[in-house]
N, C-alpha and C. Protein backbone atom coordinates (compact mmCIF):
# COMPACT_ATOMS: atom_id res chain seq x y z
N MET A 1 94.68 102.38 44.03
CA MET A 1 94.78 102.31 45.47
C MET A 1 94.58 103.70 46.03
N PRO A 2 93.64 103.85 46.99
CA PRO A 2 93.40 105.18 47.53
C PRO A 2 94.58 105.67 48.36
N ALA A 3 94.76 106.96 48.37
CA ALA A 3 95.85 107.56 49.15
C ALA A 3 95.53 107.43 50.64
N PRO A 4 96.58 107.22 51.44
CA PRO A 4 96.34 107.11 52.88
C PRO A 4 95.77 108.41 53.44
N MET A 5 94.84 108.25 54.38
CA MET A 5 94.22 109.41 54.98
C MET A 5 95.18 110.03 55.98
N GLN A 6 95.29 111.33 55.91
CA GLN A 6 96.17 112.02 56.85
C GLN A 6 95.31 112.73 57.88
N ILE A 7 95.76 112.67 59.09
CA ILE A 7 95.04 113.32 60.19
C ILE A 7 96.08 114.02 61.05
N SER A 8 95.76 115.21 61.46
CA SER A 8 96.75 115.98 62.23
C SER A 8 96.75 115.54 63.69
N LEU A 9 97.82 115.84 64.35
CA LEU A 9 97.95 115.54 65.78
C LEU A 9 96.88 116.28 66.57
N GLU A 10 96.58 117.50 66.16
CA GLU A 10 95.54 118.28 66.82
C GLU A 10 94.18 117.59 66.73
N GLU A 11 93.88 117.01 65.55
CA GLU A 11 92.60 116.30 65.38
C GLU A 11 92.54 115.05 66.25
N ILE A 12 93.65 114.35 66.36
CA ILE A 12 93.72 113.16 67.21
C ILE A 12 93.49 113.54 68.67
N ILE A 13 94.18 114.58 69.11
CA ILE A 13 94.03 115.04 70.49
C ILE A 13 92.60 115.47 70.75
N SER A 14 92.01 116.17 69.81
CA SER A 14 90.63 116.63 69.95
C SER A 14 89.67 115.44 70.08
N MET A 15 89.86 114.42 69.26
CA MET A 15 89.02 113.23 69.34
C MET A 15 89.19 112.52 70.68
N LEU A 16 90.43 112.41 71.14
CA LEU A 16 90.69 111.76 72.42
C LEU A 16 90.06 112.53 73.58
N LEU A 17 90.16 113.86 73.55
CA LEU A 17 89.56 114.68 74.60
C LEU A 17 88.05 114.54 74.60
N GLN A 18 87.44 114.48 73.42
CA GLN A 18 86.00 114.29 73.35
C GLN A 18 85.60 112.94 73.95
N ARG A 19 86.41 111.93 73.68
CA ARG A 19 86.13 110.59 74.23
C ARG A 19 86.27 110.60 75.75
N VAL A 20 87.30 111.25 76.27
CA VAL A 20 87.49 111.33 77.72
C VAL A 20 86.32 112.07 78.36
N GLU A 21 85.86 113.16 77.74
CA GLU A 21 84.72 113.90 78.26
C GLU A 21 83.47 113.04 78.27
N ALA A 22 83.26 112.25 77.23
CA ALA A 22 82.10 111.37 77.17
C ALA A 22 82.17 110.29 78.25
N LEU A 23 83.36 109.73 78.46
CA LEU A 23 83.53 108.73 79.52
C LEU A 23 83.30 109.33 80.90
N SER A 24 83.79 110.55 81.09
CA SER A 24 83.60 111.23 82.37
C SER A 24 82.12 111.48 82.63
N ALA A 25 81.40 111.93 81.63
CA ALA A 25 79.96 112.17 81.78
C ALA A 25 79.23 110.86 82.08
N SER A 26 79.62 109.80 81.41
CA SER A 26 79.00 108.49 81.63
C SER A 26 79.28 108.01 83.05
N ASP A 27 80.50 108.22 83.52
CA ASP A 27 80.88 107.82 84.88
C ASP A 27 80.05 108.59 85.92
N GLU A 28 79.91 109.89 85.72
CA GLU A 28 79.11 110.70 86.64
C GLU A 28 77.66 110.25 86.63
N ASN A 29 77.13 109.92 85.46
CA ASN A 29 75.77 109.43 85.34
C ASN A 29 75.60 108.12 86.12
N SER A 30 76.56 107.23 85.99
CA SER A 30 76.51 105.96 86.72
C SER A 30 76.57 106.18 88.23
N LYS A 31 77.43 107.10 88.66
CA LYS A 31 77.53 107.39 90.10
C LYS A 31 76.21 107.94 90.62
N THR A 32 75.58 108.81 89.88
CA THR A 32 74.30 109.38 90.30
C THR A 32 73.25 108.28 90.44
N LYS A 33 73.19 107.40 89.46
CA LYS A 33 72.22 106.30 89.51
C LYS A 33 72.49 105.39 90.71
N GLN A 34 73.78 105.08 90.95
CA GLN A 34 74.12 104.23 92.10
C GLN A 34 73.72 104.90 93.41
N ASN A 35 74.00 106.19 93.54
CA ASN A 35 73.64 106.91 94.76
C ASN A 35 72.13 106.85 95.00
N ILE A 36 71.35 107.01 93.94
CA ILE A 36 69.89 106.96 94.06
C ILE A 36 69.45 105.57 94.52
N ILE A 37 69.99 104.56 93.92
CA ILE A 37 69.62 103.18 94.28
C ILE A 37 70.01 102.89 95.72
N TYR A 38 71.23 103.29 96.12
CA TYR A 38 71.67 103.06 97.50
C TYR A 38 70.77 103.77 98.49
N ARG A 39 70.32 105.00 98.16
CA ARG A 39 69.42 105.74 99.05
C ARG A 39 68.09 105.02 99.20
N VAL A 40 67.56 104.50 98.11
CA VAL A 40 66.29 103.76 98.17
C VAL A 40 66.45 102.54 99.06
N LEU A 41 67.51 101.77 98.85
CA LEU A 41 67.75 100.57 99.65
C LEU A 41 67.92 100.91 101.12
N TYR A 42 68.63 102.00 101.39
CA TYR A 42 68.87 102.42 102.78
C TYR A 42 67.56 102.85 103.44
N LYS A 43 66.77 103.64 102.74
CA LYS A 43 65.50 104.12 103.30
C LYS A 43 64.52 102.97 103.54
N LYS A 44 64.58 101.94 102.74
CA LYS A 44 63.69 100.79 102.91
C LYS A 44 64.21 99.81 103.96
N GLY A 45 65.41 100.09 104.50
CA GLY A 45 65.98 99.22 105.53
C GLY A 45 66.66 97.98 104.98
N LEU A 46 66.85 97.92 103.67
CA LEU A 46 67.51 96.77 103.06
C LEU A 46 69.04 96.89 103.09
N LEU A 47 69.51 98.06 103.42
CA LEU A 47 70.93 98.36 103.50
C LEU A 47 71.15 99.09 104.82
N THR A 48 72.05 98.57 105.65
CA THR A 48 72.27 99.17 106.96
C THR A 48 73.69 99.69 107.09
N ASP A 49 73.93 100.44 108.15
CA ASP A 49 75.28 100.94 108.43
C ASP A 49 76.26 99.78 108.57
N ALA A 50 75.81 98.72 109.25
CA ALA A 50 76.67 97.54 109.45
C ALA A 50 76.98 96.86 108.11
N ASP A 51 76.00 96.84 107.20
CA ASP A 51 76.23 96.25 105.87
C ASP A 51 77.34 97.02 105.13
N ILE A 52 77.28 98.33 105.23
CA ILE A 52 78.30 99.16 104.56
C ILE A 52 79.67 98.89 105.16
N LEU A 53 79.76 98.89 106.49
CA LEU A 53 81.04 98.63 107.16
C LEU A 53 81.58 97.26 106.77
N ASP A 54 80.73 96.24 106.80
CA ASP A 54 81.17 94.89 106.42
C ASP A 54 81.65 94.85 104.98
N SER A 55 80.95 95.55 104.09
CA SER A 55 81.35 95.57 102.68
C SER A 55 82.66 96.30 102.46
N VAL A 56 82.89 97.37 103.22
CA VAL A 56 84.16 98.10 103.12
C VAL A 56 85.30 97.18 103.57
N LYS A 57 85.09 96.48 104.68
CA LYS A 57 86.13 95.56 105.18
C LYS A 57 86.39 94.45 104.17
N GLU A 58 85.33 93.92 103.58
CA GLU A 58 85.47 92.86 102.58
C GLU A 58 86.25 93.34 101.35
N GLU A 59 85.95 94.57 100.92
CA GLU A 59 86.65 95.15 99.77
C GLU A 59 88.16 95.23 100.03
N TYR A 60 88.54 95.75 101.19
CA TYR A 60 89.97 95.90 101.50
C TYR A 60 90.63 94.55 101.76
N ARG A 61 89.89 93.57 102.31
CA ARG A 61 90.44 92.23 102.48
C ARG A 61 90.77 91.65 101.11
N MET A 62 89.84 91.81 100.16
CA MET A 62 90.08 91.30 98.81
C MET A 62 91.26 92.01 98.14
N LEU A 63 91.33 93.33 98.30
CA LEU A 63 92.45 94.07 97.71
C LEU A 63 93.78 93.58 98.26
N LYS A 64 93.82 93.27 99.56
CA LYS A 64 95.06 92.77 100.17
C LYS A 64 95.40 91.38 99.61
N GLU A 65 94.41 90.52 99.52
CA GLU A 65 94.65 89.18 99.00
C GLU A 65 95.07 89.20 97.53
N LEU A 66 94.58 90.18 96.78
CA LEU A 66 94.97 90.32 95.38
C LEU A 66 96.34 90.97 95.21
N GLY A 67 96.87 91.52 96.29
CA GLY A 67 98.18 92.18 96.24
C GLY A 67 98.12 93.63 95.81
N ALA A 68 96.92 94.19 95.72
CA ALA A 68 96.78 95.60 95.32
C ALA A 68 97.19 96.54 96.45
N ILE A 69 97.06 96.09 97.70
CA ILE A 69 97.51 96.87 98.85
C ILE A 69 98.33 95.96 99.75
N GLN A 70 99.20 96.54 100.57
CA GLN A 70 100.04 95.73 101.44
C GLN A 70 99.36 95.40 102.76
N ASP A 71 98.68 96.40 103.33
CA ASP A 71 98.05 96.20 104.63
C ASP A 71 96.61 96.69 104.58
N GLU A 72 95.78 96.04 105.38
CA GLU A 72 94.40 96.51 105.51
C GLU A 72 94.38 97.74 106.41
N PRO A 73 93.42 98.63 106.19
CA PRO A 73 93.32 99.82 107.04
C PRO A 73 92.99 99.46 108.49
N SER A 74 93.21 100.42 109.38
CA SER A 74 92.86 100.24 110.78
C SER A 74 91.35 100.33 110.95
N GLU A 75 90.85 99.94 112.12
CA GLU A 75 89.42 100.04 112.40
C GLU A 75 88.94 101.49 112.29
N GLU A 76 89.79 102.42 112.74
CA GLU A 76 89.42 103.84 112.65
C GLU A 76 89.28 104.26 111.19
N MET A 77 90.16 103.78 110.33
CA MET A 77 90.08 104.11 108.91
C MET A 77 88.83 103.49 108.28
N TYR A 78 88.52 102.26 108.67
CA TYR A 78 87.29 101.64 108.18
C TYR A 78 86.08 102.49 108.55
N LYS A 79 86.06 102.98 109.78
CA LYS A 79 84.95 103.81 110.24
C LYS A 79 84.88 105.10 109.44
N THR A 80 86.03 105.72 109.17
CA THR A 80 86.07 106.96 108.40
C THR A 80 85.53 106.74 106.98
N ILE A 81 85.97 105.66 106.35
CA ILE A 81 85.52 105.34 104.99
C ILE A 81 84.01 105.09 104.99
N THR A 82 83.55 104.30 105.95
CA THR A 82 82.12 103.99 106.06
C THR A 82 81.31 105.25 106.30
N ASP A 83 81.78 106.12 107.18
CA ASP A 83 81.06 107.37 107.46
C ASP A 83 80.94 108.22 106.20
N GLY A 84 82.00 108.27 105.40
CA GLY A 84 81.96 109.03 104.15
C GLY A 84 80.93 108.48 103.18
N ILE A 85 80.86 107.17 103.07
CA ILE A 85 79.88 106.54 102.19
C ILE A 85 78.47 106.81 102.70
N LEU A 86 78.30 106.66 104.01
CA LEU A 86 76.97 106.87 104.59
C LEU A 86 76.50 108.32 104.47
N GLN A 87 77.44 109.26 104.49
CA GLN A 87 77.05 110.66 104.29
C GLN A 87 76.38 110.83 102.93
N TRP A 88 76.93 110.19 101.90
CA TRP A 88 76.34 110.28 100.56
C TRP A 88 75.00 109.57 100.51
N ILE A 89 74.95 108.37 101.09
CA ILE A 89 73.70 107.60 101.05
C ILE A 89 72.59 108.32 101.79
N LYS A 90 72.92 108.90 102.93
CA LYS A 90 71.92 109.60 103.75
C LYS A 90 71.62 111.00 103.22
N GLY A 91 72.44 111.49 102.31
CA GLY A 91 72.24 112.84 101.77
C GLY A 91 72.59 113.91 102.79
N ASP A 92 73.60 113.66 103.62
CA ASP A 92 74.02 114.59 104.67
C ASP A 92 74.89 115.69 104.06
N VAL A 93 74.25 116.70 103.50
CA VAL A 93 74.95 117.77 102.79
C VAL A 93 75.90 118.52 103.73
N GLU A 94 75.43 118.86 104.92
CA GLU A 94 76.27 119.61 105.87
C GLU A 94 77.49 118.79 106.28
N GLY A 95 77.28 117.51 106.51
CA GLY A 95 78.40 116.63 106.87
C GLY A 95 79.41 116.52 105.74
N ILE A 96 78.91 116.45 104.51
CA ILE A 96 79.81 116.36 103.35
C ILE A 96 80.61 117.64 103.21
N LYS A 97 79.93 118.79 103.36
CA LYS A 97 80.63 120.08 103.27
C LYS A 97 81.72 120.17 104.34
N LYS A 98 81.39 119.74 105.55
CA LYS A 98 82.36 119.79 106.64
C LYS A 98 83.56 118.88 106.34
N SER A 99 83.28 117.67 105.86
CA SER A 99 84.36 116.73 105.52
C SER A 99 85.25 117.29 104.42
N MET A 100 84.63 117.93 103.41
CA MET A 100 85.40 118.50 102.31
C MET A 100 86.28 119.64 102.82
N ALA A 101 85.75 120.48 103.71
CA ALA A 101 86.54 121.59 104.26
C ALA A 101 87.71 121.06 105.09
N GLU A 102 87.46 120.03 105.88
CA GLU A 102 88.54 119.43 106.68
C GLU A 102 89.62 118.83 105.78
N TYR A 103 89.19 118.16 104.71
CA TYR A 103 90.13 117.55 103.76
C TYR A 103 90.98 118.62 103.09
N GLU A 104 90.34 119.70 102.64
CA GLU A 104 91.07 120.80 102.01
C GLU A 104 92.08 121.42 102.96
N GLN A 105 91.69 121.56 104.23
CA GLN A 105 92.60 122.12 105.23
C GLN A 105 93.81 121.20 105.42
N LYS A 106 93.56 119.90 105.49
CA LYS A 106 94.66 118.94 105.63
C LYS A 106 95.60 119.00 104.43
N LEU A 107 95.03 119.14 103.23
CA LEU A 107 95.86 119.26 102.03
C LEU A 107 96.73 120.51 102.08
N ARG A 108 96.14 121.63 102.53
CA ARG A 108 96.93 122.88 102.64
C ARG A 108 98.06 122.72 103.65
N GLU A 109 97.76 122.10 104.79
CA GLU A 109 98.80 121.87 105.81
C GLU A 109 99.90 120.98 105.26
N PHE A 110 99.52 119.94 104.56
CA PHE A 110 100.51 119.03 103.98
C PHE A 110 101.38 119.76 102.97
N ALA A 111 100.76 120.59 102.14
CA ALA A 111 101.52 121.35 101.13
C ALA A 111 102.50 122.30 101.81
N ARG A 112 102.05 122.96 102.90
CA ARG A 112 102.96 123.85 103.64
C ARG A 112 104.13 123.08 104.23
N GLU A 113 103.85 121.90 104.81
CA GLU A 113 104.91 121.08 105.39
C GLU A 113 105.91 120.64 104.32
N GLU A 114 105.40 120.23 103.18
CA GLU A 114 106.28 119.79 102.09
C GLU A 114 107.12 120.95 101.57
N ALA A 115 106.51 122.12 101.46
CA ALA A 115 107.24 123.29 100.99
C ALA A 115 108.34 123.67 101.97
N ALA A 116 108.07 123.50 103.27
CA ALA A 116 109.07 123.83 104.29
C ALA A 116 110.25 122.85 104.25
N LYS A 117 110.02 121.63 103.80
CA LYS A 117 111.08 120.61 103.75
C LYS A 117 112.04 120.83 102.58
N LYS A 118 111.55 121.46 101.52
CA LYS A 118 112.37 121.63 100.32
C LYS A 118 113.47 122.64 100.58
N PRO A 119 114.66 122.38 100.04
CA PRO A 119 115.74 123.36 100.21
C PRO A 119 115.41 124.66 99.49
N LYS A 120 115.83 125.74 100.10
CA LYS A 120 115.55 127.05 99.52
C LYS A 120 116.78 127.58 98.81
N ILE A 121 116.57 128.22 97.71
CA ILE A 121 117.64 128.87 96.97
C ILE A 121 117.51 130.36 97.24
N GLU A 122 118.57 130.90 97.78
CA GLU A 122 118.54 132.33 98.08
C GLU A 122 119.48 133.05 97.13
N VAL A 123 119.08 134.20 96.67
CA VAL A 123 119.86 134.99 95.74
C VAL A 123 120.48 136.16 96.50
N ALA A 124 121.77 136.32 96.30
CA ALA A 124 122.47 137.41 96.98
C ALA A 124 122.19 138.73 96.28
N GLY A 125 122.12 139.77 97.06
CA GLY A 125 121.91 141.11 96.51
C GLY A 125 123.17 141.61 95.81
N ALA A 126 123.03 142.68 95.05
CA ALA A 126 124.15 143.22 94.28
C ALA A 126 125.30 143.64 95.18
N ASN A 127 125.00 144.22 96.34
CA ASN A 127 126.08 144.66 97.23
C ASN A 127 126.90 143.48 97.74
N VAL A 128 126.26 142.36 98.02
CA VAL A 128 126.98 141.17 98.49
C VAL A 128 127.85 140.64 97.36
N LEU A 129 127.33 140.62 96.15
CA LEU A 129 128.12 140.16 95.01
C LEU A 129 129.34 141.06 94.78
N ASN A 130 129.18 142.36 94.94
CA ASN A 130 130.31 143.30 94.81
C ASN A 130 131.36 143.02 95.87
N GLN A 131 130.93 142.74 97.11
CA GLN A 131 131.87 142.42 98.17
C GLN A 131 132.63 141.13 97.86
N LEU A 132 131.92 140.14 97.30
CA LEU A 132 132.57 138.89 96.94
C LEU A 132 133.58 139.09 95.82
N ASP A 133 133.21 139.90 94.82
CA ASP A 133 134.14 140.21 93.72
C ASP A 133 135.38 140.91 94.25
N ALA A 134 135.17 141.84 95.18
CA ALA A 134 136.30 142.58 95.75
C ALA A 134 137.21 141.61 96.52
N ALA A 135 136.62 140.68 97.25
CA ALA A 135 137.41 139.70 97.98
C ALA A 135 138.19 138.81 97.02
N ALA A 136 137.58 138.45 95.92
CA ALA A 136 138.23 137.58 94.93
C ALA A 136 139.40 138.31 94.28
N ASN A 137 139.27 139.62 94.06
CA ASN A 137 140.34 140.40 93.42
C ASN A 137 141.52 140.59 94.36
N LYS A 138 141.29 140.46 95.66
CA LYS A 138 142.37 140.62 96.65
C LYS A 138 143.10 139.30 96.88
N GLY A 139 142.87 138.34 96.06
CA GLY A 139 143.59 137.07 96.20
C GLY A 139 142.75 135.99 96.83
N GLY A 140 141.52 136.30 97.18
CA GLY A 140 140.64 135.28 97.73
C GLY A 140 140.12 134.38 96.62
N LYS A 141 139.57 133.29 97.02
CA LYS A 141 139.01 132.37 96.03
C LYS A 141 137.49 132.47 96.07
N LEU A 142 136.90 132.64 94.92
CA LEU A 142 135.45 132.73 94.80
C LEU A 142 134.97 131.52 94.01
N ILE A 143 134.09 130.78 94.62
CA ILE A 143 133.54 129.60 93.96
C ILE A 143 132.15 129.96 93.48
N ILE A 144 131.91 129.74 92.18
CA ILE A 144 130.60 130.06 91.61
C ILE A 144 130.00 128.79 91.10
C-alpha cells in the first residue's frame, strides 16, 4: 500500500491562490467580451437606454421576489444604476472617471463620519499621572 501523500499548508494555499487568480482573469475576460457585445448591440440600435432601464427594474423585481433584497430601489436609484451601465456601453471614459472620483469622495466622507462616531481613547501625560498618584497618596481614591 503506497504511503499517503503529504502536502504542506503553504502548497495548498499556493494552489488555491493560483485558482482564484485564474478565476479572476476568466471573469475579467468574460466582462470584456460582454462589454464588447453590448456596445455592438447598442450601436446597431438593438439595445436602447429604455431596454437597459427596464432590465435593471426587472432584475431588482426578481431579487425582491426571491427574497435576496427587502425593497426595490427608488426611481432615482434605478436611473443611477442605468446611467452607470450606459456609461460602460457607450464608452464614456470621462463620465466613468467622474463617477469614480465622486464615489471615492463619498467613501472618504463616510470613513471620516464613521471615525468621528467611534469613541476616542485619550492617554494622560506623565504630569497628569503624577498629580493623580499624589492625590491617591493623600487619601483619595484612584480608579485604574
